[in-house]
Every structure is written in structure tokens, then in C-alpha cells.
Coordinates of N, CA and C in Angstrom, one line a residue:
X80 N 47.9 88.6 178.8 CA 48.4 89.5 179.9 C 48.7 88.7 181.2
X81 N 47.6 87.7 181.4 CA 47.7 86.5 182.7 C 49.1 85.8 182.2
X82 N 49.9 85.8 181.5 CA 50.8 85.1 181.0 C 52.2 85.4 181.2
X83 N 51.9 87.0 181.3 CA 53.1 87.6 180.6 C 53.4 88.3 182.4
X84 N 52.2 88.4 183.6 CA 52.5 88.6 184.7 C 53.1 87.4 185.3
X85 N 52.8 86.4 184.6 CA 53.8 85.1 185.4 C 54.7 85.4 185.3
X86 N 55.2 85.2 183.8 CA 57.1 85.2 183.6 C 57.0 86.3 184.3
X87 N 56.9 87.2 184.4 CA 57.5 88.5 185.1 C 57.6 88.6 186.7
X88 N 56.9 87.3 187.1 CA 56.7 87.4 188.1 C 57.9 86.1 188.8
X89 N 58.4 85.3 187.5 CA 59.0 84.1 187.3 C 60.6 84.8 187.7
X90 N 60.7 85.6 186.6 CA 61.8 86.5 186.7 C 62.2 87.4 187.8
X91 N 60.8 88.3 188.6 CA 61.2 88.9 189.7 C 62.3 88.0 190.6
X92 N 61.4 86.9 190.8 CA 61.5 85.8 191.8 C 63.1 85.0 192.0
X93 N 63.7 85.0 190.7 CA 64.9 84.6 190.6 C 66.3 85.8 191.0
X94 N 65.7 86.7 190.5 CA 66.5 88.1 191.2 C 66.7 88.3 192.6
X95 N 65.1 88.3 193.2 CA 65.1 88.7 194.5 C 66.1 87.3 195.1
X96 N 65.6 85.9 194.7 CA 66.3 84.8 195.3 C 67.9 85.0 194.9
X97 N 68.5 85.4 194.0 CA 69.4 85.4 193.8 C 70.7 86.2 195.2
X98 N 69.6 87.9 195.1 CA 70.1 88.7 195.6 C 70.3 88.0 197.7
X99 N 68.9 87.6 197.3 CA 69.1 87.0 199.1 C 70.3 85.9 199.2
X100 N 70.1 85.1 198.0 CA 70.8 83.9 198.4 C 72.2 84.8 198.9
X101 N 73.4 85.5 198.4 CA 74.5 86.0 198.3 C 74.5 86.8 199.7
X102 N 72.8 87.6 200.0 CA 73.2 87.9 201.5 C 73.3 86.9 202.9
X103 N 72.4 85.8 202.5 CA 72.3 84.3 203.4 C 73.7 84.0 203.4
X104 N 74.4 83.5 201.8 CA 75.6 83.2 202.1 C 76.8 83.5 202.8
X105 N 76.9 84.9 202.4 CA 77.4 85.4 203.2 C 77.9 85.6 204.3
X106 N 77.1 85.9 205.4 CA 76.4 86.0 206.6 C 76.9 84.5 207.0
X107 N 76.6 83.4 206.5 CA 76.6 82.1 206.9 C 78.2 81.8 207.0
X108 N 78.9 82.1 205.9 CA 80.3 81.9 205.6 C 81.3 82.3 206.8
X109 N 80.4 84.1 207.1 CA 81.4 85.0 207.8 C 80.8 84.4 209.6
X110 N 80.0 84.1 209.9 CA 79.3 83.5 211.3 C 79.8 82.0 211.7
X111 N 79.3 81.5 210.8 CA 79.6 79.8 210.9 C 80.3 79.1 210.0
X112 N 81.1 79.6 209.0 CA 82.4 79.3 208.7 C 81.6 78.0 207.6
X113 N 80.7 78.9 206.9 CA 79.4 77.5 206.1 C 80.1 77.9 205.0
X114 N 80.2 77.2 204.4 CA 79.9 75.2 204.2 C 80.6 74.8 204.2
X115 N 82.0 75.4 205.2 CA 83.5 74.3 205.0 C 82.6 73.4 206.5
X116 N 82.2 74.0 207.7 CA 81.8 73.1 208.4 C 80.7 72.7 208.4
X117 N 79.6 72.5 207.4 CA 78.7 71.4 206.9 C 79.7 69.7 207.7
X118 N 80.7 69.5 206.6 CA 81.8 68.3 206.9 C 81.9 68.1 208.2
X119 N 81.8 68.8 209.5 CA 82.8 68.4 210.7 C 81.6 67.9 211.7
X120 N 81.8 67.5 212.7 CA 81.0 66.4 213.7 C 80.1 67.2 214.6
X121 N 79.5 66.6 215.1 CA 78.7 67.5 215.7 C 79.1 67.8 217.1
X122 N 80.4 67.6 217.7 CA 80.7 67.7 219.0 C 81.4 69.9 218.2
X123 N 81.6 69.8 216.4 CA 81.9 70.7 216.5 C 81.5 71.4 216.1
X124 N 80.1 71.1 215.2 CA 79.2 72.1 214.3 C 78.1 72.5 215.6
X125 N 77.7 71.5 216.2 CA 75.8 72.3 217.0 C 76.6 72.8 218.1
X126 N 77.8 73.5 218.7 CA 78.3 74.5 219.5 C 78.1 75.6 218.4
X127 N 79.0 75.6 217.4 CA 78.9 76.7 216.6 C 77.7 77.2 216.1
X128 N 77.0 76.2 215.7 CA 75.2 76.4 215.4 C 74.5 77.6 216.6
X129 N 74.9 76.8 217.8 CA 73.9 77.1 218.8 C 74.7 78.6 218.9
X130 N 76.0 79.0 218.7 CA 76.6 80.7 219.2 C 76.5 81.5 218.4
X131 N 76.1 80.9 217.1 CA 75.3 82.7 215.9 C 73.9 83.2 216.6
X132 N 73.3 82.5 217.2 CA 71.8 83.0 218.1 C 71.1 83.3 217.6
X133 N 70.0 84.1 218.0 CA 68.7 83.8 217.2 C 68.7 84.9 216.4
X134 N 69.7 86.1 215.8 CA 69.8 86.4 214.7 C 70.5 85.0 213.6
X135 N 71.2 84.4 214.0 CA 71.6 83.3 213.2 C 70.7 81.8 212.7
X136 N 69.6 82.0 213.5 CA 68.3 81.2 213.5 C 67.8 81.7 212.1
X137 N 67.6 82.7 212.6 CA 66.4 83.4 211.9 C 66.9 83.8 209.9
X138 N 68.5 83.7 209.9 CA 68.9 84.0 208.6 C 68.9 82.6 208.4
X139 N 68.8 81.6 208.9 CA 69.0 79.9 208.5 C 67.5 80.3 208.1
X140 N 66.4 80.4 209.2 CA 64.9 80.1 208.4 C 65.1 80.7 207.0
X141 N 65.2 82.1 206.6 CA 65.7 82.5 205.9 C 66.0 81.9 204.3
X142 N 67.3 81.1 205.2 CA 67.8 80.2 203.9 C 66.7 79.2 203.5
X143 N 66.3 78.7 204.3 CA 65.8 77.6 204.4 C 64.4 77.9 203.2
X144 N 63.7 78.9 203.2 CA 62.4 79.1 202.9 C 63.0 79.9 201.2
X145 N 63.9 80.0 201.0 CA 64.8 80.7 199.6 C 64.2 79.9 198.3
X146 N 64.3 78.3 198.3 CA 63.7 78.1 197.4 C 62.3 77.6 196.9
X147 N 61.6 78.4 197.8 CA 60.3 78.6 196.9 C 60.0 79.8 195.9
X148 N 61.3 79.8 195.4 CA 61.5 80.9 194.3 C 61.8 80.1 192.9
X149 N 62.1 78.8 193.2 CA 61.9 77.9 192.2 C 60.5 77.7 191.8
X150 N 59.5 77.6 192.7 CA 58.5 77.8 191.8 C 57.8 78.5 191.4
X151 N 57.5 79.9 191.0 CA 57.2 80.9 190.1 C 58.5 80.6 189.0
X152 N 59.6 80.4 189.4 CA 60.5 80.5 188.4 C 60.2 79.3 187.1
X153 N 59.8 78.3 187.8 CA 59.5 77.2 186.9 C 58.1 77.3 186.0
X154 N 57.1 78.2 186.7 CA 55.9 78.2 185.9 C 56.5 79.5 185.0
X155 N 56.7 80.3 185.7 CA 57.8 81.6 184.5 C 58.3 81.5 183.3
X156 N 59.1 80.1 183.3 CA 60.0 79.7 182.4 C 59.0 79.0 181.3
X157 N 58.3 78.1 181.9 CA 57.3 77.2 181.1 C 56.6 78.5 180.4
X158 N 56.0 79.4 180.8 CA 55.3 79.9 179.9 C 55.9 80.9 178.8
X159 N 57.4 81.1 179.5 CA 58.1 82.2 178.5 C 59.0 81.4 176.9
X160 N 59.2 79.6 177.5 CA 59.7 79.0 176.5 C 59.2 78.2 175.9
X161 N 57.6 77.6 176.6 CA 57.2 76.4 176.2 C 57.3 76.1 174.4
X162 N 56.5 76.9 173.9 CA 56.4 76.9 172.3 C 56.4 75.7 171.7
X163 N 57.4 74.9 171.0 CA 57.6 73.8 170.5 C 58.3 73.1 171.5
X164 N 58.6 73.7 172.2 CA 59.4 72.8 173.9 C 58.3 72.3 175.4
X165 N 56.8 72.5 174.8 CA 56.0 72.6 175.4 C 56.4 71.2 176.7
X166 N 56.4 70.1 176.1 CA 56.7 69.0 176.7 C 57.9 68.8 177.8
X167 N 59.3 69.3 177.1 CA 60.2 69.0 178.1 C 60.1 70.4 179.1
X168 N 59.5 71.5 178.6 CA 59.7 72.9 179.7 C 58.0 72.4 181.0
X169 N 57.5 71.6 180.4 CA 56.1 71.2 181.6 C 57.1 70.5 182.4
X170 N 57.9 69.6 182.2 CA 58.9 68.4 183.1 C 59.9 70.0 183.7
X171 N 60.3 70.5 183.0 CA 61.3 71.8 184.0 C 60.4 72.2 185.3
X172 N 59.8 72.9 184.4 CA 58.3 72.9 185.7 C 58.0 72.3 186.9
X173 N 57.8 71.2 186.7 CA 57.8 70.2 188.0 C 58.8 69.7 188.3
X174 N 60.3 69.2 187.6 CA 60.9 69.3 188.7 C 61.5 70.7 189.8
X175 N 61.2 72.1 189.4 CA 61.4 73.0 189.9 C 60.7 72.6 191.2
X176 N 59.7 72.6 191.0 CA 58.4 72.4 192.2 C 59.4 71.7 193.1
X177 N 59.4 70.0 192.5 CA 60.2 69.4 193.6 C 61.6 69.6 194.0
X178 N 62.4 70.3 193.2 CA 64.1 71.0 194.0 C 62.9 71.7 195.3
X179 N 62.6 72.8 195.2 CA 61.5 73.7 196.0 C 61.3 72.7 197.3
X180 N 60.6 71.8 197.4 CA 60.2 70.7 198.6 C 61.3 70.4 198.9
X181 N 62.4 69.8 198.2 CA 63.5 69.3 198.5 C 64.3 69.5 199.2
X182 N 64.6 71.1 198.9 CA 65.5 71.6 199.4 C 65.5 72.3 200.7
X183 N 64.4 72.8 200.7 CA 63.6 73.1 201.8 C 63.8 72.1 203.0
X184 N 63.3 71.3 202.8 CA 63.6 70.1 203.5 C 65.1 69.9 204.1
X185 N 65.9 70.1 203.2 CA 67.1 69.6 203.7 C 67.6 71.3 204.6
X186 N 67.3 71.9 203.9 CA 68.0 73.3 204.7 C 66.8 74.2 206.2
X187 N 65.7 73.2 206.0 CA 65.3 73.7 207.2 C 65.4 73.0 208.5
X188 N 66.2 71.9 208.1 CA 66.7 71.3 209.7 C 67.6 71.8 210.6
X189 N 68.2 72.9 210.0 CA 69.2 73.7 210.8 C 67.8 74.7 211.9
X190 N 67.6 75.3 211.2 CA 67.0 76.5 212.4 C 66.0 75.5 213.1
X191 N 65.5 74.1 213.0 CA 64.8 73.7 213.5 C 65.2 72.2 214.2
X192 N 65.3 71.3 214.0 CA 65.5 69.9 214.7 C 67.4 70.3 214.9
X193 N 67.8 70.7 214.2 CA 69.2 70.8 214.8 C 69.4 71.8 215.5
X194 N 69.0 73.1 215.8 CA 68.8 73.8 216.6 C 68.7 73.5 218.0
X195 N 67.1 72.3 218.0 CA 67.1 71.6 219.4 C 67.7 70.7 219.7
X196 N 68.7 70.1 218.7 CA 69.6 69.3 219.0 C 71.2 69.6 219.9
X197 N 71.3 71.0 219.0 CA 72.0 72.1 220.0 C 72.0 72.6 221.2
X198 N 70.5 72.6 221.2 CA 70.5 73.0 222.9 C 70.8 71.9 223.8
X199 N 70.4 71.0 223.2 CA 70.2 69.7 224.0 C 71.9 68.8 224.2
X200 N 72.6 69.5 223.2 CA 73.5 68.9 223.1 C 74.8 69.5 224.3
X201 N 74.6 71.1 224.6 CA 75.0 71.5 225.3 C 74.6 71.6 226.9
X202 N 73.5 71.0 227.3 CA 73.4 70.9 228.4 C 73.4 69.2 228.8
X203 N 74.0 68.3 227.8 CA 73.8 66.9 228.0 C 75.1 66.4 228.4
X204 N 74.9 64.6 228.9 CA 76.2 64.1 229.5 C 76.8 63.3 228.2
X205 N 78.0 63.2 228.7 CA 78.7 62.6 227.3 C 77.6 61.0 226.4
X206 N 77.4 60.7 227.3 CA 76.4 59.9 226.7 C 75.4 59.9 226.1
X207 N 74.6 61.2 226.6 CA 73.1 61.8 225.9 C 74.2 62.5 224.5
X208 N 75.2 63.0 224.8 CA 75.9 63.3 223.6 C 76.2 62.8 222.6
X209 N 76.3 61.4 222.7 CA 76.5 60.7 221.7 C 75.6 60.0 220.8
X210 N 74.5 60.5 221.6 CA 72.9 59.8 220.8 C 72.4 60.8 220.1
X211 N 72.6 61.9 220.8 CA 72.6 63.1 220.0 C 73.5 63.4 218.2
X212 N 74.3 63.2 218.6 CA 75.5 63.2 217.8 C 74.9 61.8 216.6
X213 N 75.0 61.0 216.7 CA 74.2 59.8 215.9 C 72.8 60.6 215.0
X214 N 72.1 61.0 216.1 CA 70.6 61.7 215.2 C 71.1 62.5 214.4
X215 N 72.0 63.6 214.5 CA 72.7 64.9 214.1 C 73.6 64.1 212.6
X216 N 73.8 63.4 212.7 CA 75.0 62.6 211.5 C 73.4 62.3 210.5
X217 N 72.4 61.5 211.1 CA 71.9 60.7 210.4 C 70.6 61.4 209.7
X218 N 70.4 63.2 210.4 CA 69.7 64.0 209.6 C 70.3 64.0 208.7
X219 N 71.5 64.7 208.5 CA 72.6 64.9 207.8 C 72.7 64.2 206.6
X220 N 72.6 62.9 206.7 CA 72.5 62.0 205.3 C 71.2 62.3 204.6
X221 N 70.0 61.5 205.5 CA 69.0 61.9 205.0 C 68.3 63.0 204.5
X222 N 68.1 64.0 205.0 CA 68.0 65.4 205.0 C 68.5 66.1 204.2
X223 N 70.0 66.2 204.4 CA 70.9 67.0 203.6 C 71.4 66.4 202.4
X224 N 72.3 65.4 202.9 CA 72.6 64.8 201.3 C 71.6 63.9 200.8
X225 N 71.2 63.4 200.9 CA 70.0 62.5 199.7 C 68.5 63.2 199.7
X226 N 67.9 63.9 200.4 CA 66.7 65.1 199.9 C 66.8 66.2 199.6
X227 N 67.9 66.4 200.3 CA 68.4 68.1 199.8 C 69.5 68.2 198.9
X228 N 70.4 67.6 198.6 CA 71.3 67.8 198.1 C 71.3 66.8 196.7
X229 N 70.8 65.7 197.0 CA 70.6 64.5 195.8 C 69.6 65.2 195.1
X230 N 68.0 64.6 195.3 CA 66.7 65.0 194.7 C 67.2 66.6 194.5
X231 N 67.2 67.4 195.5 CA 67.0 68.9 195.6 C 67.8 69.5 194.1
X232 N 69.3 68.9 194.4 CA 70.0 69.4 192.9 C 70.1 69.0 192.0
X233 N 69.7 67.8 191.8 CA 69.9 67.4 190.2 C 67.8 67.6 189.9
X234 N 67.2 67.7 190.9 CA 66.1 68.4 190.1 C 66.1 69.7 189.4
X235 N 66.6 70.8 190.4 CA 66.9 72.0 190.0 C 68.1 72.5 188.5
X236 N 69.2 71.5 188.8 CA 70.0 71.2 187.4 C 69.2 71.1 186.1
X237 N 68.5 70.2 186.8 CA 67.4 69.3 185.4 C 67.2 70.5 184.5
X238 N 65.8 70.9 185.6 CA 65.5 71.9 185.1 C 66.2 73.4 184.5
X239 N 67.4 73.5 184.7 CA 68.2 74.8 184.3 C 68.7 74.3 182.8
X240 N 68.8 73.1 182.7 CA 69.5 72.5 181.6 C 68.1 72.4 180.6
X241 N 67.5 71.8 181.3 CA 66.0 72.0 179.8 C 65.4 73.4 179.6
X242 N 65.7 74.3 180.1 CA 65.3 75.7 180.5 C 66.9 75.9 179.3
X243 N 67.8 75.5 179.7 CA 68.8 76.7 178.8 C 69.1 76.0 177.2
X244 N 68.5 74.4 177.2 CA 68.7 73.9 176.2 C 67.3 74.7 175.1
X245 N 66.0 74.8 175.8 CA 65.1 75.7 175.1 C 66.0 77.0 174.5
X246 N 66.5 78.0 175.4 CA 67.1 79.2 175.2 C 68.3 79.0 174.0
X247 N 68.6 78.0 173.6 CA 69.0 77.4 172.4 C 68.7 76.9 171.3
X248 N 67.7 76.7 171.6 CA 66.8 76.3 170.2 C 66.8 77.3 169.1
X249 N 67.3 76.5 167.8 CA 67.2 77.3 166.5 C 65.8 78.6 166.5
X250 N 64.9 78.2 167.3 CA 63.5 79.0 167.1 C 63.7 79.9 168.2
X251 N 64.4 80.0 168.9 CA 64.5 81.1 170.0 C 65.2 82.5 169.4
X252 N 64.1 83.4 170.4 CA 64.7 84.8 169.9 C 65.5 84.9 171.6
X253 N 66.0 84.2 172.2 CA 66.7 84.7 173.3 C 68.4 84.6 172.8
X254 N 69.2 85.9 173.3 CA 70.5 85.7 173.4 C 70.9 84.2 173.5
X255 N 71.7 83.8 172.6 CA 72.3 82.3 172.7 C 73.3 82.2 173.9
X256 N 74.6 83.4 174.5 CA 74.9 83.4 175.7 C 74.2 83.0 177.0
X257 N 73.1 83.4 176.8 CA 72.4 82.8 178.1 C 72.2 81.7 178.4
X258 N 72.2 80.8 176.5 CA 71.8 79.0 176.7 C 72.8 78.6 177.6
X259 N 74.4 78.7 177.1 CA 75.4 78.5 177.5 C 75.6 78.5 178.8
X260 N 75.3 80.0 179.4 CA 75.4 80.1 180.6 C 74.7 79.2 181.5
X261 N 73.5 79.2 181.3 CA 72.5 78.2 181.9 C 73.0 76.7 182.0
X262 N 73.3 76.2 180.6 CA 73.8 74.6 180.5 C 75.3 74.4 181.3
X263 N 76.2 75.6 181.4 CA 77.5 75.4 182.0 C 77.1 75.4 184.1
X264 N 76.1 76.3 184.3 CA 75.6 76.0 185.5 C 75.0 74.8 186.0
X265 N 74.0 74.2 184.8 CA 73.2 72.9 184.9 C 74.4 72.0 185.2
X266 N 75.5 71.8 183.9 CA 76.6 70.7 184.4 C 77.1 70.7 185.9
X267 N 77.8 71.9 186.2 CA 78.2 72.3 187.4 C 77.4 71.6 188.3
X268 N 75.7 71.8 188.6 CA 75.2 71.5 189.7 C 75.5 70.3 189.4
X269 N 75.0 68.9 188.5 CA 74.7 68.2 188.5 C 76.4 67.3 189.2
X270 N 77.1 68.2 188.8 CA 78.6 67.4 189.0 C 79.0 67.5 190.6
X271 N 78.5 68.6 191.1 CA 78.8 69.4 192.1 C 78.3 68.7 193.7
X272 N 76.7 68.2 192.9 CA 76.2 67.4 193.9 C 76.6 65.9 194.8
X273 N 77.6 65.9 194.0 CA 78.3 64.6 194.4 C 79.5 64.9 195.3
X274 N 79.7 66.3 195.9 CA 80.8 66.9 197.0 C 80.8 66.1 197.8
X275 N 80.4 65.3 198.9 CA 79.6 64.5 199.7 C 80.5 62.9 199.6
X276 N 79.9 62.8 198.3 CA 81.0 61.6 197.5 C 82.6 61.1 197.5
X277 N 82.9 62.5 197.2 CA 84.1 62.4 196.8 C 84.8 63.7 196.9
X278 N 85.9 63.9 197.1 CA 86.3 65.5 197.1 C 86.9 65.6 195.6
X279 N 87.0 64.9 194.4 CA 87.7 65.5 193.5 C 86.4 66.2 193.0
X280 N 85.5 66.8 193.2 CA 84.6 67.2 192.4 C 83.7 68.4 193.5
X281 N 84.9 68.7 194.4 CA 84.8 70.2 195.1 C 85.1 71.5 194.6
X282 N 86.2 71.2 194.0 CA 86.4 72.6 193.1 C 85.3 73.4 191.7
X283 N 84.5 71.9 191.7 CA 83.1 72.2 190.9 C 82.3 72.6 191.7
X284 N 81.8 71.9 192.8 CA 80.9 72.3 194.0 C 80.6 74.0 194.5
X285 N 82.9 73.9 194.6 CA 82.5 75.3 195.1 C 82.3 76.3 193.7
X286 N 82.9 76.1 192.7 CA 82.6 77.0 191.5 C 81.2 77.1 191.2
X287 N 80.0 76.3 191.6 CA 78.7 76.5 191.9 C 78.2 77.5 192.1
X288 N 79.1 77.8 193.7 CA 78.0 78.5 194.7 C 78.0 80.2 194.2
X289 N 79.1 80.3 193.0 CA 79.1 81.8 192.6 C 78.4 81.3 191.3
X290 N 78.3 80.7 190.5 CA 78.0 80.4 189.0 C 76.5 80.3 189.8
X291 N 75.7 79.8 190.6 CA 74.2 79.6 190.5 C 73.4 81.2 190.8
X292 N 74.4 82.2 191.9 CA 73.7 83.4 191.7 C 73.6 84.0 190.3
X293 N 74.5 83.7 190.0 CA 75.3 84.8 188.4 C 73.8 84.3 187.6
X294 N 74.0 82.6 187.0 CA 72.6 82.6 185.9 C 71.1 82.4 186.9
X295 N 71.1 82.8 187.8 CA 69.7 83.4 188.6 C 69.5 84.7 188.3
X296 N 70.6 85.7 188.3 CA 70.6 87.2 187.5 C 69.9 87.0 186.5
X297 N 71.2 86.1 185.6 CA 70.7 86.0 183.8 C 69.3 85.8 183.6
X298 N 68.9 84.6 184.1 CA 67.3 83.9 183.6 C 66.5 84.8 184.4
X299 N 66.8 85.3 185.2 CA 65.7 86.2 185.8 C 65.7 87.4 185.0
X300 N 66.4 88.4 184.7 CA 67.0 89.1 183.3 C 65.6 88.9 181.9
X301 N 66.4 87.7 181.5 CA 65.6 87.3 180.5 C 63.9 86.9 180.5
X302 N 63.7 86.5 181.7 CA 62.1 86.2 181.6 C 61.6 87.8 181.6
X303 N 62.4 88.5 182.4 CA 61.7 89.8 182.6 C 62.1 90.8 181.1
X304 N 62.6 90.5 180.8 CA 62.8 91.1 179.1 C 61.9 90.2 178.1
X305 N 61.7 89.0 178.1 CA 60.5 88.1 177.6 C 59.1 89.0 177.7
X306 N 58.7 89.2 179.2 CA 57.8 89.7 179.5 C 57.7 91.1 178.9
X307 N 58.2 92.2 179.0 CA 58.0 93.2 178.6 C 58.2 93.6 177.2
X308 N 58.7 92.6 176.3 CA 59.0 92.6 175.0 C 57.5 92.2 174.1
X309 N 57.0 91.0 175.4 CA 55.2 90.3 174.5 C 54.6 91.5 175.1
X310 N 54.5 91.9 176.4 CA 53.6 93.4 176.3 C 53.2 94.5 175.9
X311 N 54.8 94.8 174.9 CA 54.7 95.7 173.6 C 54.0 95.4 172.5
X312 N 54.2 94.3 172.2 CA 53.6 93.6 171.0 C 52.1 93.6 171.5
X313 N 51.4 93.4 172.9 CA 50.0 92.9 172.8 C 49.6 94.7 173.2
X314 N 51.0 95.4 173.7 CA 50.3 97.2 173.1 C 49.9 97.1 172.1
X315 N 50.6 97.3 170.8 CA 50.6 97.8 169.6 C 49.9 96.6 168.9
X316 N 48.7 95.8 169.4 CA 47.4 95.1 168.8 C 46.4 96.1 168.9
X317 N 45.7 96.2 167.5 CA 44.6 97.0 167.4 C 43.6 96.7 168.7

């Protein structure tokens, strides 16, 4: 029963994250014009940062704190698929954990160090501007693209791809659609992450950011059908 409240709890967790993420997004898209201005400098993002205000803080913290939904999701999964997959769904598992730290990391520098970068940036002289602007670029790498965006998504990929390659296995009673779905998302991320890189691999990027809510429905869906399907079964034990 301890088992069967995780996945279910694995499953809630991908729902509720899903559903938030599409309201965060949103909200971010229609305010700050996110993530086409992720790209632009900081003489033109931390003005715009600093004019959504502290309702626009507070949906960044928001964002920012979203994926610790990866991990319930990852012990959820491990226990709904381990079976003969015990080994590669323990590795889904933890890297779930670390997308979770990762990304965090990269998405909570907005409501916080760049925030005060914003303020600072708007009452400074062109010169304090420019040192500003330097720190602001060089979170930006570190932070965003190589913790949050490097580690952050090809862990979380990882794990969607050993997570949907289980939901494929000959021995699986899960819809085989969902393998699919899962592994066409896993490529996506993994390809997607490299936006940053190169732009021929934006039109995957952005085809992401709708394909990651959709199989956060699915798998969330499924653990919670997992779940209530073993709790019939451990009803109907004498």
C-alpha cells in the first residue's frame, strides 16, 4: 500500500507540475515576452525583468521551485516500473533528483540574483552598467545554460527515455502509445537542449515546450492508473 501511495503520489505530482508549468508559461510569454528574450542583453532583458513587479517575481519563484515535481515523479516511476527494469529505472530516479537541483538552480536566478541585478542596474552609471551586464551574461552561461539547461535537461530526458523505454517492454501491461510518446519527448529534450548552440535545432526546442506538458499529463495519467489498478488487486486479496 506504502508503494502504491508513492506512484500515486508520483503521478499527482506530474499533473499538478504540468498544469502549473502552462500557467507559469504563459503568464511569462504574455509579460516578458519569455523565452524569445532569454537571447537579448541585459541593457534589454533586467528593464523588462525589473517592470512585471513583484507579481512577476513571485510567478518566477514559482517557476523556479516547479521542478521538485521531478522527484516524487522519479521515485513514482521507479516503483511503478522497476520489475525487470529495476537497475536502469533506480538510474531514472536519480537522475530525476538531479534535473530537480539543476534546474532549480538555473531558473531561480531570475526572481533572485538577477532581480538585484535589475534594481541595481537601473539606478547605475553606464559603467556600473557594464559590470553588471558582464555578471548578468556570465550567470546566464553558467546558471542557465550549462546547470540548467545542460545537466538540468539531458538528466530529465534521460530519465523520460528509460522511463518510456520500460513502458515498452515486451513485459509491460502499460499502453505501448505512451512508450512512444515519452521517447519522442526524451529525443526532443535531448535535441532541444542545444538551442543555445545553434539555432537549427529551435524548431525542436520550441516543439518541446508544448510536447513536455502533453507527456507530464500522459505519465502522470499512467502512474495514477498503475496505482489504482495494484489497489484493486491488493482489494480483492483474501
Amino acid at each position: 500500500m506504502r508503494e502504491q501511495a508513492v506512484v500515486r503520489a508520483g503521478g499527482a505530482a506530474l499533473i499538478v507540475g504540468a498544469v502549473a508549468f502552462l500557467g507559469v508559461f504563459a503568464f511569462l510569454a504574455a509579460r516578458f515576452d519569455y523565452p524569445s528574450i532569454l537571447d537579448g542583453p541585459a541593457g534589454e532583458v533586467l528593464p523588462r525583468l525589473r517592470a512585471i513587479g513583484p507579481t512577476g517575481r513571485a510567478v518566477w519563484a514559482l517557476y523556479g521551485f516547479l521542478p521538485l515535481v521531478w522527484i516524487p515523479a522519479g521515485v513514482g516511476a521507479f516503483y511503478a516500473l522497476r520489475g525487470p527494469h529495476d537497475g536502469s529505472m533506480r538510474i531514472g530516479m536519480m537522475l530525476a533528483l538531479v534535473a530537480a537541483i539543476a534546474m532549480m538552480l538555473g531558473l531561480l536566478r531570475w526572481p533572485s540574483i538577477h532581480w538585484v541585478l535589475a534594481e541595481a542596474y537601473a539606478q547605475g552609471e553606464p559603467a556600473e552598467r557594464s559590470a553588471i551586464a558582464a555578471v548578468f551574461t556570465g550567470l546566464n552561461s553558467y546558471l542557465g545554460n550549462y546547470i540548467g539547461e545542460f545537466l538540468g535537461e539531458s538528466s530529465i530526458s534521460v530519465f523520460f527515455l528509460l522511463s518510456a523505454l520500460a513502458i515498452l517492454a515486451r513485459d509491460s501491461a502499460w499502453p505501448r502509445w505512451m512508450g512512444y510518446v515519452g521517447v519522442v519527448t526524451a529525443i526532443a529534450g535531448l535535441v532541444g537542449m542545444f538551442r543555445n548552440t545553434t539555432n537549427v535545432v529551435a524548431p525542436i526546442a520550441a516543439m518541446n515546450n508544448y510536447l513536455l506538458p502533453i507527456w507530464m499529463l500522459v505519465f502522470g495519467s499512467g502512474l495514477l492508473r498503475v496505482s489504482r489498478s495494484r489497489s484493486e488487486v491488493c482489494g480483492r486479496r483474501p
